[in-house]
Tab-separated table of C-alpha atoms in Angstrom:
chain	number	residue	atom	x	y	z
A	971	UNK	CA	201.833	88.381	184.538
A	972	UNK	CA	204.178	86.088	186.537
A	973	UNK	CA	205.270	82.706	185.497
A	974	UNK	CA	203.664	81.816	188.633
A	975	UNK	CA	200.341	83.284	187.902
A	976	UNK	CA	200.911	81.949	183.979
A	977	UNK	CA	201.288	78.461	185.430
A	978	UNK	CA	197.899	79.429	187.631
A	979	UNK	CA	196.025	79.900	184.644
A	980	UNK	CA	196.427	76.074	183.185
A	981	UNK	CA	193.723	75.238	185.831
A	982	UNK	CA	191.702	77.600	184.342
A	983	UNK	CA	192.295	77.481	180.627
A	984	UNK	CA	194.862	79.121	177.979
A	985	UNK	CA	197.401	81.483	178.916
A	986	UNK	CA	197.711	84.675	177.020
A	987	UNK	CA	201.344	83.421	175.456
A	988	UNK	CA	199.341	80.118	174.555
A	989	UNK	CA	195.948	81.707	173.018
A	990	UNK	CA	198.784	83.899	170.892
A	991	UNK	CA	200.784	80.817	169.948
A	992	UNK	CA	197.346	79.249	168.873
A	993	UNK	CA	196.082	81.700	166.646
A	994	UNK	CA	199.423	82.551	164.878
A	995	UNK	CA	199.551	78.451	164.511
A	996	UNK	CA	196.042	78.786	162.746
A	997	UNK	CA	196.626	81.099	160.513
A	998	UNK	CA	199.950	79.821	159.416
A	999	UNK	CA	198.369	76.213	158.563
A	1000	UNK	CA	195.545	78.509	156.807
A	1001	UNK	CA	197.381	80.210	154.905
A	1002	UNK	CA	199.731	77.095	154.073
A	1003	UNK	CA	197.488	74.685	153.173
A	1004	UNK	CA	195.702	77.106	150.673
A	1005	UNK	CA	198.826	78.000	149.508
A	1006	UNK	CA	199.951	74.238	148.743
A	1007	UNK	CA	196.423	73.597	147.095
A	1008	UNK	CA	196.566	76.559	144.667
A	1009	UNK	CA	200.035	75.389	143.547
A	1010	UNK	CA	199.649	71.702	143.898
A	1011	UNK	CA	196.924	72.827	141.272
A	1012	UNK	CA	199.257	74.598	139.199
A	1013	UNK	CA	201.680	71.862	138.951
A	1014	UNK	CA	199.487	68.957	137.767
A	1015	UNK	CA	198.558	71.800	134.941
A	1016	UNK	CA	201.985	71.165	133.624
A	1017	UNK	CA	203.720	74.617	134.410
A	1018	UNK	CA	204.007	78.204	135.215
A	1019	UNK	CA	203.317	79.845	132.341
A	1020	UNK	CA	204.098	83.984	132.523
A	1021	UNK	CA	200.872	83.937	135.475
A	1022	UNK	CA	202.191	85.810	138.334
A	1023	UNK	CA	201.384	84.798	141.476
A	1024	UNK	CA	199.222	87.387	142.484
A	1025	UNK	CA	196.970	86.700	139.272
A	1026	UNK	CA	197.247	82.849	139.864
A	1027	UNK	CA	196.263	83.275	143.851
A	1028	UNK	CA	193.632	86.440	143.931
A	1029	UNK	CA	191.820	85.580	140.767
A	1030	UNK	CA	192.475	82.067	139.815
A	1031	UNK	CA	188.816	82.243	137.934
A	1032	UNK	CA	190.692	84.146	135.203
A	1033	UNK	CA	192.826	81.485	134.530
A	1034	UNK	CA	191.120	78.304	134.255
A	1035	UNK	CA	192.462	77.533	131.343
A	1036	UNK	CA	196.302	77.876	132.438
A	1037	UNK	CA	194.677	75.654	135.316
A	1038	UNK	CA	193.566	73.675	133.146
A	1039	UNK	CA	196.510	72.742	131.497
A	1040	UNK	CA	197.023	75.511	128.849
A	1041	UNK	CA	199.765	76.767	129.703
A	1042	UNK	CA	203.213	74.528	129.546
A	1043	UNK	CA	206.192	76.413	129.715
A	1044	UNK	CA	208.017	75.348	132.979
A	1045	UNK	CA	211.453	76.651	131.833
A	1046	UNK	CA	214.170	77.426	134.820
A	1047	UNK	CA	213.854	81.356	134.752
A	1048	UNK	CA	209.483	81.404	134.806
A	1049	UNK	CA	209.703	78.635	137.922
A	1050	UNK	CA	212.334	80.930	139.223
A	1051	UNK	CA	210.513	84.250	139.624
A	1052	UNK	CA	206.979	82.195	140.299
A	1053	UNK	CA	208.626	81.278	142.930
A	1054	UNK	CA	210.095	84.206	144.412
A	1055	UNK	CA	207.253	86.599	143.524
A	1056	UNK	CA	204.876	83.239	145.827
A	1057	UNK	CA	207.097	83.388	148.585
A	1058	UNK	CA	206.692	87.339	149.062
A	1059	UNK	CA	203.265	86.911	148.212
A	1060	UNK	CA	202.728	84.577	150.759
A	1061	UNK	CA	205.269	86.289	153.545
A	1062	UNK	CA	202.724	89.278	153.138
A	1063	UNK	CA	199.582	87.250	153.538
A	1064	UNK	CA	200.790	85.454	156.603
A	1065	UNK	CA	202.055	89.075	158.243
A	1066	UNK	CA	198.881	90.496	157.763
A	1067	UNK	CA	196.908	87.364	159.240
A	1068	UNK	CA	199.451	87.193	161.997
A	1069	UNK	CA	198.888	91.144	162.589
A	1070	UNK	CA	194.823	91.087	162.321
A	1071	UNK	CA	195.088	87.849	164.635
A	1072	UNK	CA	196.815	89.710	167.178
A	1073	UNK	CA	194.686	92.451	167.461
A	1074	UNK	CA	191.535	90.371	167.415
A	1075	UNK	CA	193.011	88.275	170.456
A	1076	UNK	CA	194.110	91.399	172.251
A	1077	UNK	CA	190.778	93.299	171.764
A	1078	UNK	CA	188.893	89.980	172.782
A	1079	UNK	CA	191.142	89.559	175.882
A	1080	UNK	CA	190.885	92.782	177.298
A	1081	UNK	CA	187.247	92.557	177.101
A	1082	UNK	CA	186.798	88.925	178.763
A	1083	UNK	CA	189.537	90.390	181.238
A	1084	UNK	CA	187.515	93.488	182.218
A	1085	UNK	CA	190.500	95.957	181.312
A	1086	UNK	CA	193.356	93.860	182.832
A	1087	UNK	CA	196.561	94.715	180.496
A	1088	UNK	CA	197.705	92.486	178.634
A	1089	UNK	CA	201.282	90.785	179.164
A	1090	UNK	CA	204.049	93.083	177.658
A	1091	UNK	CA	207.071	91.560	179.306
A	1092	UNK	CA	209.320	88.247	179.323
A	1093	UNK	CA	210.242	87.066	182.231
A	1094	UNK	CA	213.104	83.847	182.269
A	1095	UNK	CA	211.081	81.403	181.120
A	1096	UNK	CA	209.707	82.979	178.251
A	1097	UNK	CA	212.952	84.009	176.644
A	1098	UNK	CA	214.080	79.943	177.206
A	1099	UNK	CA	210.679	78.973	175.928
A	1100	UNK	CA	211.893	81.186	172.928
A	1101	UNK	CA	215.164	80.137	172.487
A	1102	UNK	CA	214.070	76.103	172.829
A	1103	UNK	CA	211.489	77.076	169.832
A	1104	UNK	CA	214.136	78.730	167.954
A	1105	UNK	CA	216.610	76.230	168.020
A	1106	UNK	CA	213.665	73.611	166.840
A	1107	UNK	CA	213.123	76.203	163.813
A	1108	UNK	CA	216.912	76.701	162.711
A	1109	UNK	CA	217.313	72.521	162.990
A	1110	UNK	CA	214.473	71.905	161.040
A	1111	UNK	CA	215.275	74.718	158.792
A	1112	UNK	CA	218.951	74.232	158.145
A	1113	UNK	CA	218.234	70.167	157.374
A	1114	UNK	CA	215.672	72.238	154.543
A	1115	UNK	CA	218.313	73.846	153.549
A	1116	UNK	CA	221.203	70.929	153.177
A	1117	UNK	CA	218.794	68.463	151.404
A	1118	UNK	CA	217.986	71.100	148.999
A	1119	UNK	CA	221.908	71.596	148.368
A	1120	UNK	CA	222.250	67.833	147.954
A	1121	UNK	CA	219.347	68.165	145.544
A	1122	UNK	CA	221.620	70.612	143.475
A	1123	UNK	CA	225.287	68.634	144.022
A	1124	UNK	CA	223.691	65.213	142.601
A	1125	UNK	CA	222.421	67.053	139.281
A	1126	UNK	CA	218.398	66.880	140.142
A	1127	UNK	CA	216.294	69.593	138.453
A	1128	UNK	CA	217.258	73.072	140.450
A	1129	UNK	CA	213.663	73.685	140.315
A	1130	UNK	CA	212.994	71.221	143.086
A	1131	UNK	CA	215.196	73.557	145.473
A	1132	UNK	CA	212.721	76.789	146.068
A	1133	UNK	CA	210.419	73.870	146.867
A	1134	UNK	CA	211.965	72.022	148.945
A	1135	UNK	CA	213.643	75.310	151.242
A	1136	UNK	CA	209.145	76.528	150.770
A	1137	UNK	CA	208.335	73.468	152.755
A	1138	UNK	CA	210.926	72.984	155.498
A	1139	UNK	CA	210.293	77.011	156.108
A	1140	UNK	CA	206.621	75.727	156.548
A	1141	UNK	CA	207.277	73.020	158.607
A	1142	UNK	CA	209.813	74.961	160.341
A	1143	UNK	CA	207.648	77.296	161.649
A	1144	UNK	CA	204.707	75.007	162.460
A	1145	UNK	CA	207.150	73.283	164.616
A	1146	UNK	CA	207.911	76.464	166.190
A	1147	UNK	CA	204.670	76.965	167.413
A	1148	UNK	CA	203.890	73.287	168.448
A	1149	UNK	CA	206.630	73.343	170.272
A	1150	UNK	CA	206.407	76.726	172.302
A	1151	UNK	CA	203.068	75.235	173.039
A	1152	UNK	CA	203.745	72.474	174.572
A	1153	UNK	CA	206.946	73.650	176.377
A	1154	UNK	CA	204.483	76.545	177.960
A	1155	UNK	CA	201.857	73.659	178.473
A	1156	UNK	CA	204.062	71.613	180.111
A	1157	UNK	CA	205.394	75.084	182.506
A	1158	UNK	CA	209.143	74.831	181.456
């Protein structure tokens, strides 16, 4: 499909590029926000305890009581490897979304298209639509990045700095998406 034929398609509705954008900006504020909740939940219970991540997110019924606040130790090596083993939990979860999304929208649109193919190529303005998005992730990303160093270099808790780099990676990619959105909205 042709930028020109893209840009045709406003009048009508959603471009392919967009309705892609959309649903991988759905699922990553899905999977976010439930993310945030579970361990907003497990902070105000006063710690990490030895619960993995996997046990704390798939089956958080079985742990009420470290919910609950039963379970206290929030030493420096538990938040540690909580956090790391969360992050890969969650990087998995949000590939698999992002994959099953995909699909869904490609199965959908070739059936609402009557067999047209779907649009395997970039032309120009998709790879600057890219690289404006990407340069929006690595700003917001990178200021992530130096406030959680400044956290460290004026002697705050280093447990604050998985969290803080967790959230501007969020926001860093929701920002990604809002703004390939709107720069393929807009046609530029």
């Amino acid at each position: 499909m042709s930028s020109l034929e893209d840009n045709m398609q406003h009048s009508e509705g959603f471009s392919y590029q967009e309705k892609s954008i959309i649903i991988s900006l759905v699922s990553s504020v899905l999977v976010y926000t439930i993310f945030s909740v579970l361990v907003w939940q497990r902070y105000q219970a006063g710690g990490f305890h030895s619960l993995t991540p996997s046990q704390f997110l798939i089956f958080p019924e079985q742990n009420r009581g470290v919910l609950y606040g039963q379970g206290t130790d929030f030493d420096s090596a538990t938040v540690f490897q909580f956090w790391g083993q969360a992050v890969l939990l969650l990087v998995g979860v949000q590939i698999v979304l992002a994959i099953i999304g995909q699909v869904v929208l490609a199965i959908i649109h070739t059936i609402a298209a009557k067999g047209e193919d779907i649009p395997r190529f970039e032309d120009e303005r998709d790879k600057l639509i890219n690289l404006k998005a990407t340069r929006n992730i690595s700003i917001v990303f990178g200021a992530g990045f130096v406030l959680s160093m400044i956290v460290l270099a004026v002697g705050m808790t280093p447990a604050l700095m998985p969290i803080i780099m967790l959230a501007f990676m969020m926001a860093a990619e929701i920002m990604g998406s809002i703004a390939k959105l709107y720069l393929y909205r807009r046609g530029s």
